[in-house]
Coordinates of C-alpha atoms in Angstrom, one line a residue:
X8 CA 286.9 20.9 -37.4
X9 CA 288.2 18.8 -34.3
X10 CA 286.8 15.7 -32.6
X11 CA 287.7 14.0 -29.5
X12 CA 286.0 11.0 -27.8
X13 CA 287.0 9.3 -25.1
X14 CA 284.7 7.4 -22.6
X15 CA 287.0 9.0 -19.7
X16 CA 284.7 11.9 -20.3
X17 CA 281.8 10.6 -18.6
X18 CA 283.9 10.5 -15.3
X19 CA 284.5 14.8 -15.8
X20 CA 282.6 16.8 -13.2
X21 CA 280.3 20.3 -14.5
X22 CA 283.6 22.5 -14.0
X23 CA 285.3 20.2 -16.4
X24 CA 282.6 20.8 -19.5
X25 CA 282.1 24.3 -18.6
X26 CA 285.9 24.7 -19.4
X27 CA 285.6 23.0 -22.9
X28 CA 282.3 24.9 -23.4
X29 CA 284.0 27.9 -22.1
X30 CA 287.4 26.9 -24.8
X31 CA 285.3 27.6 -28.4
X32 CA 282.0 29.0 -28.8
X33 CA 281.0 26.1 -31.1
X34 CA 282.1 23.0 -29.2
X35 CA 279.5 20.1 -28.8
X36 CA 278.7 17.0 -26.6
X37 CA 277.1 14.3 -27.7
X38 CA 276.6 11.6 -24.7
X39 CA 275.8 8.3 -26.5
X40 CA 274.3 5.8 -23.9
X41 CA 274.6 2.1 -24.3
X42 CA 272.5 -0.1 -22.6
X43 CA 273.9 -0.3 -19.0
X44 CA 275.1 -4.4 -19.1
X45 CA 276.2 -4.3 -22.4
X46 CA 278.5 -1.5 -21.5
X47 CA 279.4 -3.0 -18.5
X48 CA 280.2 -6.5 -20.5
X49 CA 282.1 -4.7 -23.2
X50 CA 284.0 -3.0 -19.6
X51 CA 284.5 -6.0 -18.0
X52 CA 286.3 -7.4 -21.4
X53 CA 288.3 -4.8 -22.1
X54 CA 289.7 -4.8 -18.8
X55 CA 290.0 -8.7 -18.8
X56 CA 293.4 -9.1 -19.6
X57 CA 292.6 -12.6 -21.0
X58 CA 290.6 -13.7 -17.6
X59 CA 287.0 -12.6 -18.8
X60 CA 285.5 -14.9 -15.8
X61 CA 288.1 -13.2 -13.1
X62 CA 287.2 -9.5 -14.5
X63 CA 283.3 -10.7 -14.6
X64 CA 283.2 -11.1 -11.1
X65 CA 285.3 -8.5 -9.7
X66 CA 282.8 -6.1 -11.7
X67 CA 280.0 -7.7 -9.5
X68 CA 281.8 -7.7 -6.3
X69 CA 282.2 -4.4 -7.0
X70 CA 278.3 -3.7 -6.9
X71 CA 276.5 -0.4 -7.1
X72 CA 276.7 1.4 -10.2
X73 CA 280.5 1.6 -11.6
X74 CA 281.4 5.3 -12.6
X75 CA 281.3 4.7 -16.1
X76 CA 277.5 3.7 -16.3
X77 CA 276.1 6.2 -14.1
X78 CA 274.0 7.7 -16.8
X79 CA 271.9 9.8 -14.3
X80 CA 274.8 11.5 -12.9
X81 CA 276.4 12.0 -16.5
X82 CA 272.5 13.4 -17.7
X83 CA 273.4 16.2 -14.4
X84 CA 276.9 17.1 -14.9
X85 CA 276.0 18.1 -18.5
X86 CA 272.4 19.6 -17.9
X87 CA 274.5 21.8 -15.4
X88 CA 277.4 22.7 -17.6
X89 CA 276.4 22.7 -21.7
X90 CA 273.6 24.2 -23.0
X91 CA 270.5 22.4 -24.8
X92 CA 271.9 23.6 -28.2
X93 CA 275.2 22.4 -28.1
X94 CA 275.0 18.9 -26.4
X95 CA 273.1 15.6 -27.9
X96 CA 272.3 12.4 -26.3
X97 CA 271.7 9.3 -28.1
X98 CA 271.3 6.0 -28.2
X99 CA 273.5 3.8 -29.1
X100 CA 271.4 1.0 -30.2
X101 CA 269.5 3.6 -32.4
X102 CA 272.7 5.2 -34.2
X103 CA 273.3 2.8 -37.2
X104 CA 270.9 4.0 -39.2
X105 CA 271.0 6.4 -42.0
X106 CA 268.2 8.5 -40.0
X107 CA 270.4 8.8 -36.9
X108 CA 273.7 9.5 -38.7
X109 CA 272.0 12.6 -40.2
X110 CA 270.9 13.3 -37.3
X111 CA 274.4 13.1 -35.4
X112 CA 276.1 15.1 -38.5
X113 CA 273.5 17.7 -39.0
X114 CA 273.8 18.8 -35.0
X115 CA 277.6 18.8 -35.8
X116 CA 277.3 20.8 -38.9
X117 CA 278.7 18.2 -41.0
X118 CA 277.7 16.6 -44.0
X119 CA 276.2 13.2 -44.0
X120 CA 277.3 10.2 -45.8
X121 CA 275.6 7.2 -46.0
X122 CA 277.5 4.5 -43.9
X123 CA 278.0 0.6 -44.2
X124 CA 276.1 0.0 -40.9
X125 CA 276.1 -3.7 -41.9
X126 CA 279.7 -3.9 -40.9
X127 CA 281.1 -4.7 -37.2
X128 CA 284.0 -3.4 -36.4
X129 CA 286.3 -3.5 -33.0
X130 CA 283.6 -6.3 -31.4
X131 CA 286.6 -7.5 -29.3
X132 CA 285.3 -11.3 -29.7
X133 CA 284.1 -11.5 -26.9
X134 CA 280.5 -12.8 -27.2
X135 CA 277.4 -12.0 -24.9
X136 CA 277.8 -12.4 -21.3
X137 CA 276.8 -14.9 -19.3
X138 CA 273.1 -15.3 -18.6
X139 CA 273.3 -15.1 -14.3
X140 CA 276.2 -12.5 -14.7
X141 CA 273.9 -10.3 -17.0
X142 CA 270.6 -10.8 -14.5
X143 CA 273.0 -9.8 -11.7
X144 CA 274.7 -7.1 -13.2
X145 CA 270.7 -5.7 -14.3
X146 CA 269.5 -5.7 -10.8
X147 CA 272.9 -3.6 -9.3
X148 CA 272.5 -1.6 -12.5
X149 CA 268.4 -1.3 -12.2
X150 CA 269.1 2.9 -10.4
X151 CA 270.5 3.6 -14.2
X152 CA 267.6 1.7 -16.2
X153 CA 265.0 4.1 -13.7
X154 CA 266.8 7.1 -14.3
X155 CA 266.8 6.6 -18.3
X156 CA 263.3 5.5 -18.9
X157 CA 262.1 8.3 -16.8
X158 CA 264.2 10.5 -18.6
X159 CA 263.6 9.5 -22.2
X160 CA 260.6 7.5 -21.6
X161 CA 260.1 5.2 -25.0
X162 CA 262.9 7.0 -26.5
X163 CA 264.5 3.8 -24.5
X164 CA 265.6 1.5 -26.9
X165 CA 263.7 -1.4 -26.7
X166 CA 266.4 -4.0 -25.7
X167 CA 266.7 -1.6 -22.8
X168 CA 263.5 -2.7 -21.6
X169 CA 263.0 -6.5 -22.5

């Protein structure tokens, strides 16, 4: 068995998965969406550099919807490319839980083990963002939100919606 993950993926066009479909008979895609700010935040930090505030508001001069959080246009590219039974999308404010591991491992055709989902790893210390960067960044990121809860409906994690 091989893995790969890389968030670079979500920028790929349908040609790009068709390939890797195309490579082995038994590859899968799982798409694990995380709320739109809170990926954006965790962006925004990453990119940082040690200037959080200057990387902040570059990400909102920026507007629209940055490339990595266009989840409708991700949902298309792989509704277009991978068939039903060999991609998975998920949530991830849903995935630490023994129900959603087994889930994950029984689409890969691995087995399960129980995990320590108590335990936070690679949080980068960066705390929550900002209160008027967040309600900014929901209303340039509202397109996404729409395209998701019609999509998955109350699938939506709840956070997604309060």
């Amino acid at each position: 068995m091989l893995a790969d993950v890389s968030s670079y993926y979500s920028l790929l066009d349908a040609e790009a998965y068709r390939a890797m479909a195309a490579a082995h008979p038994e590859t899968r895609f799982i798409l694990l969406l995380r709320d739109p700010v809170a990926r954006a935040w965790s962006d925004v930090n990453w990119r940082a550099g040690g200037d959080a505030s200057a990387a902040a508001e570059r990400a909102l001069d920026e507007g629209g919807i940055p490339a990595r959080s266009d989840y409708g246009r991700m949902l298309d590219v792989l509704d277009a490319a991978v068939p039903d039974e060999r991609k998975l999308v998920l949530f991830h404010e849903h995935l630490f839980t023994d129900t959603a591991m087994a889930r994950l491992t029984d689409f890969l055709g691995i087995t399960f083990c129980a995990g320590d989902y108590g335990r936070a790893v690679n949080t980068g210390g960066a705390g929550d963002a900002p209160e008027a960067w967040a309600a900014q960044m929901r209303s340039n990121l509202a397109p996404v939100y729409d395209v998701v809860r019609a999509r998955f409906g109350d699938r939506v994690p709840s956070v997604w919606r309060d």
